[in-house]
Amino acid sequence: MWWGVWPQEQGEARRESLGIPAPQPEDDALELWLARAKRDRAAAPADKTPRVGALFDDYVRAQRRRKRSDATLEIDLRAAGHFLAEWGRNMPQRLITSQLVDDWISTCETETRMKPATIGRELVVLRGALKLAIHRGTFTTPLERVMPLGDIGRSSARTTGVDEATARRIFDELPEERRGWF
């Protein structure tokens, strides 16, 4: 394994494993470690930066306060779980960009083979969570700069008709007070 020695602000230097096998070239090892260090620094929960985990937790709590059905809450939790699995709970909200969302959509389409309607529904959850974060002041980027342009997976209502014989049969079965509406 490659090891690094890091000077401390006070006291002795600290020796830390880079977690990279030694047969790998030294330059590659350093680049991999720097990339991991940047990711860890961005995910460090010590600062007060709003995190993605809190974003979706707040959204689900708001949905519960709005008395959403259990089925809707289940869909929202599943969608939030997909974003959290991809981005991590500790990722800062400020890192949510249009490129990140586009990459997530590409991953869903290619690797997980999600249907467009499912991707669209999950984007509804993301949009709702970001709207709530904007309302609370924890996310400052306008939604139109983050969310994809155009409709992804928007379903359309079915257009089916009833023939005249079926319509007459239904009309005859309805109570008198409902026939006017029909």
Tab-separated table of N, CA, C and O in Angstrom, residues 18 20-21 24 27-37 39:
chain	number	residue	atom	x	y	z
A	18	LEU	N	-2.907	5.522	1.912
A	18	LEU	CA	-3.679	6.077	0.808
A	18	LEU	C	-4.738	5.090	0.331
A	18	LEU	O	-5.602	5.426	-0.462
A	20	ILE	N	-4.281	2.571	-1.598
A	20	ILE	CA	-4.038	2.261	-3.005
A	20	ILE	C	-2.912	1.240	-3.071
A	20	ILE	O	-1.871	1.427	-2.444
A	21	PRO	N	-3.094	0.146	-3.804
A	21	PRO	CA	-2.043	-0.873	-3.881
A	21	PRO	C	-0.734	-0.303	-4.414
A	21	PRO	O	-0.718	0.531	-5.315
A	24	GLN	N	0.638	0.049	-8.253
A	24	GLN	CA	0.137	1.116	-9.112
A	24	GLN	C	1.192	2.227	-9.183
A	24	GLN	O	1.837	2.539	-8.191
A	27	ASP	N	2.338	8.300	-9.595
A	27	ASP	CA	1.544	9.435	-10.049
A	27	ASP	C	0.052	9.121	-10.017
A	27	ASP	O	-0.758	9.936	-9.586
A	28	ASP	N	-0.320	7.903	-10.459
A	28	ASP	CA	-1.726	7.503	-10.427
A	28	ASP	C	-2.228	7.419	-8.988
A	28	ASP	O	-3.353	7.802	-8.690
A	29	ALA	N	-1.398	6.887	-8.114
A	29	ALA	CA	-1.778	6.751	-6.709
A	29	ALA	C	-2.062	8.123	-6.102
A	29	ALA	O	-3.045	8.308	-5.390
A	30	LEU	N	-1.218	9.092	-6.393
A	30	LEU	CA	-1.403	10.430	-5.852
A	30	LEU	C	-2.685	11.062	-6.396
A	30	LEU	O	-3.463	11.657	-5.645
A	31	GLU	N	-2.939	10.904	-7.698
A	31	GLU	CA	-4.162	11.450	-8.286
A	31	GLU	C	-5.406	10.817	-7.671
A	31	GLU	O	-6.370	11.507	-7.362
A	32	LEU	N	-5.375	9.497	-7.482
A	32	LEU	CA	-6.515	8.818	-6.872
A	32	LEU	C	-6.736	9.297	-5.445
A	32	LEU	O	-7.865	9.539	-5.017
A	33	TRP	N	-5.644	9.464	-4.706
A	33	TRP	CA	-5.780	9.915	-3.329
A	33	TRP	C	-6.311	11.342	-3.280
A	33	TRP	O	-7.172	11.663	-2.468
A	34	LEU	N	-5.819	12.218	-4.159
A	34	LEU	CA	-6.291	13.601	-4.172
A	34	LEU	C	-7.782	13.667	-4.516
A	34	LEU	O	-8.530	14.447	-3.920
A	35	ALA	N	-8.201	12.845	-5.461
A	35	ALA	CA	-9.630	12.818	-5.815
A	35	ALA	C	-10.456	12.363	-4.622
A	35	ALA	O	-11.508	12.934	-4.325
A	36	ARG	N	-9.979	11.330	-3.908
A	36	ARG	CA	-10.699	10.856	-2.720
A	36	ARG	C	-10.711	11.925	-1.632
A	36	ARG	O	-11.724	12.149	-0.978
A	37	ALA	N	-9.590	12.612	-1.451
A	37	ALA	CA	-9.513	13.655	-0.425
A	37	ALA	C	-10.470	14.799	-0.731
A	37	ALA	O	-11.139	15.319	0.165
A	39	ARG	N	-13.268	14.577	-2.470
A	39	ARG	CA	-14.619	14.063	-2.233
A	39	ARG	C	-14.923	14.009	-0.742
A	39	ARG	O	-15.989	14.409	-0.299
